[in-house]
Every structure is written in structure tokens, then in C-alpha cells.
Tab-separated table of C-alpha atoms in Angstrom:
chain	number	residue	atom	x	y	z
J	1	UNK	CA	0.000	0.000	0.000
J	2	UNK	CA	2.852	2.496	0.863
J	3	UNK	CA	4.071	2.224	-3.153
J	4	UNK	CA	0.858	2.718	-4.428
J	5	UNK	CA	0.432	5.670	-2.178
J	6	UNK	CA	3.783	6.843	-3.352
J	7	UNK	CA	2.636	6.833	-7.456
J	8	UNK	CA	-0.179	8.392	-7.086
J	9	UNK	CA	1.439	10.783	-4.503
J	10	UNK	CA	3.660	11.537	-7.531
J	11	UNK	CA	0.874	11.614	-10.027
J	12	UNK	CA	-0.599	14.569	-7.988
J	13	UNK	CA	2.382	16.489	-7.550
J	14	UNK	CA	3.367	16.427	-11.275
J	15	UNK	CA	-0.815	16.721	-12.596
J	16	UNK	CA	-1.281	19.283	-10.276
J	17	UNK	CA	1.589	21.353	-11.297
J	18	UNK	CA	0.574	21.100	-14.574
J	19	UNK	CA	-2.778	22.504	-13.873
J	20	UNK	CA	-1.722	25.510	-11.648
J	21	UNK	CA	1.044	26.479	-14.237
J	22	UNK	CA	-1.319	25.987	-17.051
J	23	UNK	CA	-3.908	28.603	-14.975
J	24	UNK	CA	-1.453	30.843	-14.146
J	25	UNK	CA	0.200	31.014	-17.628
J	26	UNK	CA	-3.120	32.135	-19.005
J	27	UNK	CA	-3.995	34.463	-16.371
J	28	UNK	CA	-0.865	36.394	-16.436
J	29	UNK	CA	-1.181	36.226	-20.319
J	30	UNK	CA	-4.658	37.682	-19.917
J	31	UNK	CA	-3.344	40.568	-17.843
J	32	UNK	CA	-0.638	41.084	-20.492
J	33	UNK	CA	2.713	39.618	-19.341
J	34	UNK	CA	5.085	38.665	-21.877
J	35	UNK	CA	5.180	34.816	-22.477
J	36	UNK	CA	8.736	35.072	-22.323
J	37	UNK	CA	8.564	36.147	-18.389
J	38	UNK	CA	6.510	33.842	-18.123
J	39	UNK	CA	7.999	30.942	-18.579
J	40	UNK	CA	10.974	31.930	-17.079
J	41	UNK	CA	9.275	32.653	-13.548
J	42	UNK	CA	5.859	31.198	-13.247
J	43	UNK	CA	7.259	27.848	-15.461
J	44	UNK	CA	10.308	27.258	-14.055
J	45	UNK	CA	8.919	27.093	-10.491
J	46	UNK	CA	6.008	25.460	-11.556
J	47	UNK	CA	8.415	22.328	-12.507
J	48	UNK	CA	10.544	23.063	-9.198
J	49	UNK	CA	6.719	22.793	-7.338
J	50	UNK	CA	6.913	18.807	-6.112
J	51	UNK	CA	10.251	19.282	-4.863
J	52	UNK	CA	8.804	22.669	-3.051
J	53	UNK	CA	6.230	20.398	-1.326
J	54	UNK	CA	7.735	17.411	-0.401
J	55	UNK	CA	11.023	19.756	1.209
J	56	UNK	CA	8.389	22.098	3.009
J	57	UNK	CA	6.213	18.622	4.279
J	58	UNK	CA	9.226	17.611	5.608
J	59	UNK	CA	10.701	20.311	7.639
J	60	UNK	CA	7.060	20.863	8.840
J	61	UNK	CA	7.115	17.143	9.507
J	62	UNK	CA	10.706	17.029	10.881
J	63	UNK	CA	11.778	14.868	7.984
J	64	UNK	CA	14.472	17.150	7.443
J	65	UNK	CA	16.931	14.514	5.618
J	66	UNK	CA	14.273	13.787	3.264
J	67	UNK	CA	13.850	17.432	2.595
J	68	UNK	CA	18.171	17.711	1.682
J	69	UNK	CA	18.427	14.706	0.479
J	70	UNK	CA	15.528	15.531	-2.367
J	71	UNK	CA	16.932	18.860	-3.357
J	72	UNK	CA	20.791	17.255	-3.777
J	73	UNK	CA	19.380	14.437	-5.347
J	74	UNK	CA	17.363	16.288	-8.093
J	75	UNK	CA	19.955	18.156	-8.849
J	76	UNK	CA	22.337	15.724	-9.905
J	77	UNK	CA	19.525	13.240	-11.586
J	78	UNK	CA	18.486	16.686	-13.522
J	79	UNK	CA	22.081	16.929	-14.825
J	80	UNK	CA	23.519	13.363	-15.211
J	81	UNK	CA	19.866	11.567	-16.252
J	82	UNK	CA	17.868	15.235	-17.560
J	83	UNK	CA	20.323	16.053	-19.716
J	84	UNK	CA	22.019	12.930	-20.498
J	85	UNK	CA	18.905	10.865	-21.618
J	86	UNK	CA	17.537	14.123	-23.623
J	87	UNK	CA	21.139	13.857	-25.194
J	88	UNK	CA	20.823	10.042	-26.204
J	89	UNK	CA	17.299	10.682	-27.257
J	90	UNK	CA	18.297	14.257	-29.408
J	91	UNK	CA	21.397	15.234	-29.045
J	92	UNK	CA	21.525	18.923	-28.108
J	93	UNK	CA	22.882	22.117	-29.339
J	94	UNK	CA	23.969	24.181	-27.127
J	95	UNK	CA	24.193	28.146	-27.272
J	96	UNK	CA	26.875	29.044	-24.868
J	97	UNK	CA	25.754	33.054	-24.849
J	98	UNK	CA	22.022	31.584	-23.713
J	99	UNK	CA	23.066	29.909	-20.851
J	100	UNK	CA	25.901	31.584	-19.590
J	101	UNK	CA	24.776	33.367	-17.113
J	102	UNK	CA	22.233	30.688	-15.570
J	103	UNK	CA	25.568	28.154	-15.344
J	104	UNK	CA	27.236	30.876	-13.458
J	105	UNK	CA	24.501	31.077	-10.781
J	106	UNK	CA	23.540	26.999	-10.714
J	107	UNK	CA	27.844	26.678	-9.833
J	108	UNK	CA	28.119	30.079	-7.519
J	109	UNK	CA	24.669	28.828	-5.240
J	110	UNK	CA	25.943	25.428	-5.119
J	111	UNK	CA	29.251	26.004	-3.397
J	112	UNK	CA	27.645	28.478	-1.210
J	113	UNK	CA	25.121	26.103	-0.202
J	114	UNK	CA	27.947	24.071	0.699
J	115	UNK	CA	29.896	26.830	2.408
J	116	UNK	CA	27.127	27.748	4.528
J	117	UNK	CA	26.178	23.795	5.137
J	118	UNK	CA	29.785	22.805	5.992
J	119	UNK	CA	31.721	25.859	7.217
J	120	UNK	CA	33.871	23.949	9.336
J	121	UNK	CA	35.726	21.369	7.534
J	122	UNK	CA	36.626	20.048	11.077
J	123	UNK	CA	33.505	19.150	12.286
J	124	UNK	CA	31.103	18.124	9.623
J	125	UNK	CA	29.250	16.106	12.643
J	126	UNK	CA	27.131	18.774	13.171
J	127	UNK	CA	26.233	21.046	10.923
J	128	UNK	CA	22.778	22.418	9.288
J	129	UNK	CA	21.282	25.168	7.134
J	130	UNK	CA	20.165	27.857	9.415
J	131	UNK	CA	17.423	30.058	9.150
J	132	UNK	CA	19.580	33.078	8.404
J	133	UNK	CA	21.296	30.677	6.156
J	134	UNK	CA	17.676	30.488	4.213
J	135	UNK	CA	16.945	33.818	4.676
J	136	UNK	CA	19.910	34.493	2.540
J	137	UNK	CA	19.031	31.674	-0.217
J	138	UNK	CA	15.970	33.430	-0.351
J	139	UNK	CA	16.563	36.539	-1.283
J	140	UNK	CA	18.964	34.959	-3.906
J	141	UNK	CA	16.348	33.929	-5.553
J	142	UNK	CA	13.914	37.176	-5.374
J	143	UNK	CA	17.523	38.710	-7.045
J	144	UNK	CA	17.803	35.905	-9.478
J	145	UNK	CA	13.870	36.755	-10.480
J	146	UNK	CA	14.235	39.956	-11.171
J	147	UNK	CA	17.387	39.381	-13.293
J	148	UNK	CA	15.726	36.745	-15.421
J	149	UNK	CA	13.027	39.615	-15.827
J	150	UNK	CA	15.688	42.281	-16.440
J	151	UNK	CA	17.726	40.326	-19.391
J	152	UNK	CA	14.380	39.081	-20.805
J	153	UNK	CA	13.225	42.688	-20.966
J	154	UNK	CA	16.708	43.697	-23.202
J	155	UNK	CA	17.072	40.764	-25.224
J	156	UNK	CA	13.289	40.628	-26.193
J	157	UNK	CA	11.846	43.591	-25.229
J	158	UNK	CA	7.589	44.056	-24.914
J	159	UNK	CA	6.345	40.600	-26.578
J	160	UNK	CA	2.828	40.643	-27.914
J	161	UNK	CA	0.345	37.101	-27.423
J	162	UNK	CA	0.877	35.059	-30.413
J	163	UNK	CA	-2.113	34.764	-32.692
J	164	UNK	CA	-2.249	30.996	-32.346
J	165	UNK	CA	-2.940	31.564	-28.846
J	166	UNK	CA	-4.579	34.512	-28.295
J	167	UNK	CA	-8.245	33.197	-28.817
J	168	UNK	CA	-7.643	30.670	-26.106
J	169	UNK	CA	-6.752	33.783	-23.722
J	170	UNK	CA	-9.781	36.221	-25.151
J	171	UNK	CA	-12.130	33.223	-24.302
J	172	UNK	CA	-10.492	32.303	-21.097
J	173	UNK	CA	-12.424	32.797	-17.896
J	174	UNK	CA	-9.888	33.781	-14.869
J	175	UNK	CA	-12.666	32.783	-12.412
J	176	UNK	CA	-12.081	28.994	-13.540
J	177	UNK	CA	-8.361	29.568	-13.770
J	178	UNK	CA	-8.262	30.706	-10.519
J	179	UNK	CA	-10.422	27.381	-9.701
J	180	UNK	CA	-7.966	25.545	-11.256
J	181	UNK	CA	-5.139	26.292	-9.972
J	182	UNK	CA	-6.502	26.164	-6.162
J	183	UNK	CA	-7.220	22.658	-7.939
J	184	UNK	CA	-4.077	22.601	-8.730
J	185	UNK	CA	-2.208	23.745	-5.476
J	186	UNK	CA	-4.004	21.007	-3.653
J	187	UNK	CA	-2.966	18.338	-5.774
J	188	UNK	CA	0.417	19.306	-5.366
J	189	UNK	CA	-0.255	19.631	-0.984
J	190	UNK	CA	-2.104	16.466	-1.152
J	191	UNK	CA	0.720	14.486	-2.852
J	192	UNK	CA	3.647	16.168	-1.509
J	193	UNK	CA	1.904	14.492	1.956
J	194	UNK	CA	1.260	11.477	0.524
J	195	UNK	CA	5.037	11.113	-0.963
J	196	UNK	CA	6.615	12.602	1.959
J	197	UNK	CA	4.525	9.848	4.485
J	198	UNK	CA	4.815	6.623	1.796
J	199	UNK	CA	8.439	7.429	1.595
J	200	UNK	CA	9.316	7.833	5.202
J	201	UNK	CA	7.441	4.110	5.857
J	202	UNK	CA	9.307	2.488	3.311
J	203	UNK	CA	12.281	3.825	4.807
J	204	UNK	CA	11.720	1.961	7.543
J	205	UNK	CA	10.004	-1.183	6.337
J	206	UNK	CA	12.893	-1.739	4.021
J	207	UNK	CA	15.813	-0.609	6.719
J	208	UNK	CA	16.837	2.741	4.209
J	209	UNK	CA	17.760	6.221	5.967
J	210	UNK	CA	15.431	8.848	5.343
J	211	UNK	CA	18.551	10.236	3.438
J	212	UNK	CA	18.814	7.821	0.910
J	213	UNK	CA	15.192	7.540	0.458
J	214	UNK	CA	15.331	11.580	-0.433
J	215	UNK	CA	18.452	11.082	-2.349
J	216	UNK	CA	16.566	8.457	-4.587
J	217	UNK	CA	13.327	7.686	-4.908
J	218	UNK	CA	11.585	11.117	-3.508
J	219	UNK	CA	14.331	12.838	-5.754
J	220	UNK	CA	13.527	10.517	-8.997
J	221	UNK	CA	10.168	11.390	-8.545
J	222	UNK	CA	9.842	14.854	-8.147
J	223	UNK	CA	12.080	15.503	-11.202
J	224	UNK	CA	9.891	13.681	-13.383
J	225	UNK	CA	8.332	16.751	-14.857
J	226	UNK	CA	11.920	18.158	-15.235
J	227	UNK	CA	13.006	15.015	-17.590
J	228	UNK	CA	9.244	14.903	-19.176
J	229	UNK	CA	9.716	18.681	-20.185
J	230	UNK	CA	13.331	18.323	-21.316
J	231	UNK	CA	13.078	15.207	-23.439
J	232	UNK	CA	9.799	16.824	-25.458
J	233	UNK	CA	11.263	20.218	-25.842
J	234	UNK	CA	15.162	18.922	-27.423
J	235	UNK	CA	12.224	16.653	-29.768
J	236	UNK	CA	11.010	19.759	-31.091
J	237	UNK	CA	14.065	21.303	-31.483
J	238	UNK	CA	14.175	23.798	-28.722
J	239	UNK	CA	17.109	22.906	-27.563
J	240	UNK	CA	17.696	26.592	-24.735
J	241	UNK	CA	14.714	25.187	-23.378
J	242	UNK	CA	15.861	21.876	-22.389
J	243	UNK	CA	19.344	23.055	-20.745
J	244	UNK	CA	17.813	26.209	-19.271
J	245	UNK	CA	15.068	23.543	-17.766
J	246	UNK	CA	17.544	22.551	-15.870
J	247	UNK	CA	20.068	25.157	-15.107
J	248	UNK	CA	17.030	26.729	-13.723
J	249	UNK	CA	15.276	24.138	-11.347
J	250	UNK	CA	18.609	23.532	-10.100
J	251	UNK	CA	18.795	26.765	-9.115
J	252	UNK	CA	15.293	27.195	-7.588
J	253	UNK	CA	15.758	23.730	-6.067
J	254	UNK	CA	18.685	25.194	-3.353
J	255	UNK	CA	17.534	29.083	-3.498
J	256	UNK	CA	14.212	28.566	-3.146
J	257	UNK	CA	13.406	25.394	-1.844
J	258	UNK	CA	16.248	24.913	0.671
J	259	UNK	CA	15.722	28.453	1.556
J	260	UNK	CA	11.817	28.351	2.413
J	261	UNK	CA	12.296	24.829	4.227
J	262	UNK	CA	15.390	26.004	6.261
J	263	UNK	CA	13.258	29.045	7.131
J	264	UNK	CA	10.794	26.839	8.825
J	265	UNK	CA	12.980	25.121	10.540
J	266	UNK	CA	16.681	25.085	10.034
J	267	UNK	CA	17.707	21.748	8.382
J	268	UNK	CA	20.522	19.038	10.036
J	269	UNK	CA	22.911	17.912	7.939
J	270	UNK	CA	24.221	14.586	8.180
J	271	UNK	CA	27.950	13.873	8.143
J	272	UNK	CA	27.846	11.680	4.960
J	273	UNK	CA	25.896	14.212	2.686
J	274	UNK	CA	29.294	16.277	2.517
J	275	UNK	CA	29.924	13.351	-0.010
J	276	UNK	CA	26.672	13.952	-2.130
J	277	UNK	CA	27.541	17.745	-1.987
J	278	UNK	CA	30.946	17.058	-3.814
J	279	UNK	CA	29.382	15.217	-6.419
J	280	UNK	CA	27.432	17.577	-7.215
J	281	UNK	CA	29.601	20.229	-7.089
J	282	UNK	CA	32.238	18.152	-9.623
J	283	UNK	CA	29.263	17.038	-11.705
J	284	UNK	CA	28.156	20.936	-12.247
J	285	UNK	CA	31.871	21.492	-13.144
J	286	UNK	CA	32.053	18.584	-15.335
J	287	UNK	CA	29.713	20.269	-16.988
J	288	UNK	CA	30.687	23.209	-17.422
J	289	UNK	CA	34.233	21.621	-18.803
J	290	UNK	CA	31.992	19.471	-21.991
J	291	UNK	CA	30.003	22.895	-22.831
J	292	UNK	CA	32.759	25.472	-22.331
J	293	UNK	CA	35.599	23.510	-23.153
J	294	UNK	CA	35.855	25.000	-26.868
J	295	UNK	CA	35.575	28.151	-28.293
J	296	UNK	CA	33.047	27.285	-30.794
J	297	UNK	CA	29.733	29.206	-30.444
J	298	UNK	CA	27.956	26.406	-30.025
J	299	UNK	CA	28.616	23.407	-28.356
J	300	UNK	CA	26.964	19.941	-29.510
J	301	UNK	CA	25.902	17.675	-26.369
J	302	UNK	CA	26.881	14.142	-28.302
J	303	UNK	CA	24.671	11.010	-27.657
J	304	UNK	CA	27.715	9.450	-26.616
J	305	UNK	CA	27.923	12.131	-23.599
J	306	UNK	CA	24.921	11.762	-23.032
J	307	UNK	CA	25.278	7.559	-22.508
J	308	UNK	CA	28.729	8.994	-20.125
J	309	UNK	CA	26.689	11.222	-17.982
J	310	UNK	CA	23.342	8.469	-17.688
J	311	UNK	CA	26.489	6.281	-16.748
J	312	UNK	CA	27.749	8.420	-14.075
J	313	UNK	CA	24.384	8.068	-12.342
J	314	UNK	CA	23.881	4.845	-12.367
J	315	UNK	CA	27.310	4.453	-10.492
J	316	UNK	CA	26.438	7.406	-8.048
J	317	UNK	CA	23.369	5.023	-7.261
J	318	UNK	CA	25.203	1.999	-6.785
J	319	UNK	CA	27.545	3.771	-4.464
J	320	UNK	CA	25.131	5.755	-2.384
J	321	UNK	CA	22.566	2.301	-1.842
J	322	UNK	CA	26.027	0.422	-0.807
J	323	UNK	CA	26.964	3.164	1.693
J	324	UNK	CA	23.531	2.551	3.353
């Protein structure tokens, strides 16, 4: 009973942020804000909301390893599985002037999360993310926001509804949008509960920390509309939308969601994550090193590094179930 509760948990996380960023996307487009802005605020947390609700149901809960270990291990399935199986399904080009920026800030609020996680290199037995420590992350992100807005505004400028889509928001009726995405929000409350509580019991059942649960199966789960919306956009070609996907959930996943959870109540860290937080930190490098590494404009993500990075997964999983 505690895996069914856990898929359809998951099913009402990822259906109800569909519905809520469907309703707001129409609603803001109805009050005239650029599509663009759009999708790079209300969209990219939209994907970043199951994550949101299983870390907040946790800290409320006091599942607080659940709530770190889902954000770190997101983070590195949205880089080595994301990107690597949208590689081996459409291998991806790459403009290095689009994403820039975004790779800068995924790197920068990764080592400070670790900084401000592990500030003491001799004593990483007790350490945690404080609430000043969130209220920091947070206002990252509220910067980060209004600097997506900011170089949106001076690449694109005003952007006017499309015609294909501007009957939908002429007919829409915000009174049902706004129904929908209350339908929408609860969905997402409902299954972060059920995740967070499923989880947790087969944790125990089976004899697996709370951290390793997080690190795997909440943190497989909750990405699933990351992978979903990465694989479909690099199949239709739009390729800035599949990397910025991620670059972008990764970042809301520690500015946001790690900030908002810590704020609640400030997160222990257990000794062994400074591990998980080193992988991450070399796999965002590693990164960095296959799209940077040339001076070409563009940089072509091969299927073949995209089989390397799915690779490099599967061994982080082998390696973090045997250190259970």
C-alpha cells in the first residue's frame, strides 16, 4: 500500500503542477505579461513545485533529511539523467551566450550552499542550514527573479500574445483559472503528503535512511516533470529550453526550496551528505568543462555524452545504496 500511495502521490504532484502552471500562464497572459517572463518565472517554479512540497512537508514534519536529500538528489539526476537521456534521445545544441549566465549562478549557489552547510571542515558532525542561512538563499532567488526579468526585458523587449494563442486567452475565464489552480495547489499539498509519508514508511520497512530515500526515490520522482519537459522540448528542437530547464530548477531547487524549508525550521545535515555535496559540485563542473571547453559558439551535447553522464548516475546510485 505504501508504493501505491507513493505513485499516485507523484501523479498529484506532477498533474497538479501542470494545472496551476497551465492557470497561471493564461492568467498572467490575460493581464498582459510577456510569455517570455513567463515561462521563465511562473514555469520554471512550476516544474521546481513537487520538490517545493515534499522539502516544506518535511521540515514541517521534521523529515528534514528527506527534505536535503531531495533537493541534492534532483539536482544531480536533472544533470547526469535530464540532460544525459535528452542527449541520447536528441542530441543537443547548445548556445553558450544563452546559458551563460544561468551556469554561473547553478555553480556560484551550489558552493555556497555548501559553504554555509559545511563551514567547518573540522567538524562536519554537526552542521545544518540555518534560518539566516535560508533567509539568505531566499533573497537569492527574489535577485535571481528579477534578473531573469531584467535580461528578458533587453534581449526581447515588450512581446505581444501570439495569434495561435490569443483566442484561447480572449475566451479564457480567470474565475475557472483561478479554480484551477486552487485545484491545482491542492494536488500538489495532497501528494507532496502522501510522498513525503509513503516514503518515510518504506524507509523503515525496508531498513533505508530517510537520506537515501530523499536522495533516490523522492528525488527521482519529483524531477519527473523536469526530464518529461526536457526530453519533449530537445524533440522539437528547442534545444535553450531543455538546458535552461535545468540550469534553472537547479537553481530554484537550493535558493528557493532549501531556503523556504530552512526558514521553517533550520535543516541538520548529516555527516555523509558532505559526499553527495561534492558530487554535485564536480558534476556541475564537469559540466561546465563538456560545454565550455571550446571556443566554438555552439557546443553539440553528443549522444555518446549523453550515454557517459546516464552512466555516471547509475554508479552514483550503486555507491550511495552500498553506503547505506
Amino acid at each position: 500500500m505504501n508504493y501505491v500511495l507513493l505513485l499516485l502521490g507523484f501523479v498529484l504532484l506532477i498533474k497538479g503542477a501542470d494545472i496551476f502552471v497551465d492557470g497561471a500562464s493564461i492568467i498572467a497572459k490575460k493581464l498582459g505579461i510577456p510569455s517570455v517572463i513567463v515561462g521563465l518565472t511562473i514555469v520554471s517554479l512550476g516544474t521546481s513545485a513537487p520538490e517545493l512540497a515534499v522539502s516544506l512537508i518535511s521540515g514541517i514534519n521534521g523529515n528534514n533529511e528527506i527534505a536535503i536529500g531531495n533537493v541534492i538528489g534532483s539536482n544531480i539526476f536533472n544533470i547526469l539523467i535530464v540532460l544525459g537521456a535528452t542527449a541520447v534521445i536528441s542530441p543537443l545544441i547548445i548556445k553558450k551566450s544563452n546559458i551563460k549566465s544561468d551556469f554561473i549562478i547553478n555553480t556560484l549557489v551550489t558552493i555556497f550552499l555548501f559553504i554555509v552547510t559545511f563551514d567547518s571542515l573540522l567538524s562536519i558532525k554537526n552542521n545544518y542550514i540555518s534560518r539566516l542561512d535560508g533567509l539568505i538563499l531566499v533573497f537569492i532567488c527574489l535577485s535571481y527573479i528579477i534578473f531573469l526579468i531584467i535580461k528578458t526585458k533587453n534581449n526581447h523587449g515588450s512581446e505581444e500574445v501570439s495569434a495561435e494563442i490569443s483566442e484561447e486567452i480572449i475566451n479564457a475565464n480567470i474565475f475557472i483559472k483561478i479554480i484551477t489552480m486552487i485545484i491545482g495547489v491542492s494536488g500538489i499539498i495532497i501528494g507532496g503528503n502522501l510522498v513525503v509519508s509513503s516514503a518515510t514508511n518504506i524507509a523503515y520497512l525496508l531498513g533505508m535512511s530517510e537520506k537515501l530515500v530523499g536522495l533516490t526515490i523522492v528525488a527521482i520522482g519529483t524531477s519527473l516533470p523536469e526530464l518529461v519537459t526536457s526530453i519533449v522540448a530537445a524533440i522539437k528542437g528547442e534545444n535553450d529550453i531543455a538546458i535552461g530547464n535545468v540550469l534553472g530548477s537547479n537553481i530554484f531547487n537550493i535558493v528557493l526550496i532549501l531556503g523556504l524549508s530552512s526558514l521553517i525550521n533550520p535543516i541538520p545535515v548529516n555527516a555523509s551528505l558532505f559526499i553527495d555535496f561534492i558530487v554535485l559540485i564536480l558534476i556541475n563542473l564537469f559540466i561546465g568543462i563538456l560545454i565550455f571547453i571550446n571556443k566554438n559558439r555552439d557546443k553539440k551535447l553528443s549522444r555518446i555524452e549523453g550515454i557517459i553522464l546516464v552512466c555516471l548516475y547509475v554508479a552514483y546510485m550503486l555507491f550511495i545504496i552500498k553506503r547505506n
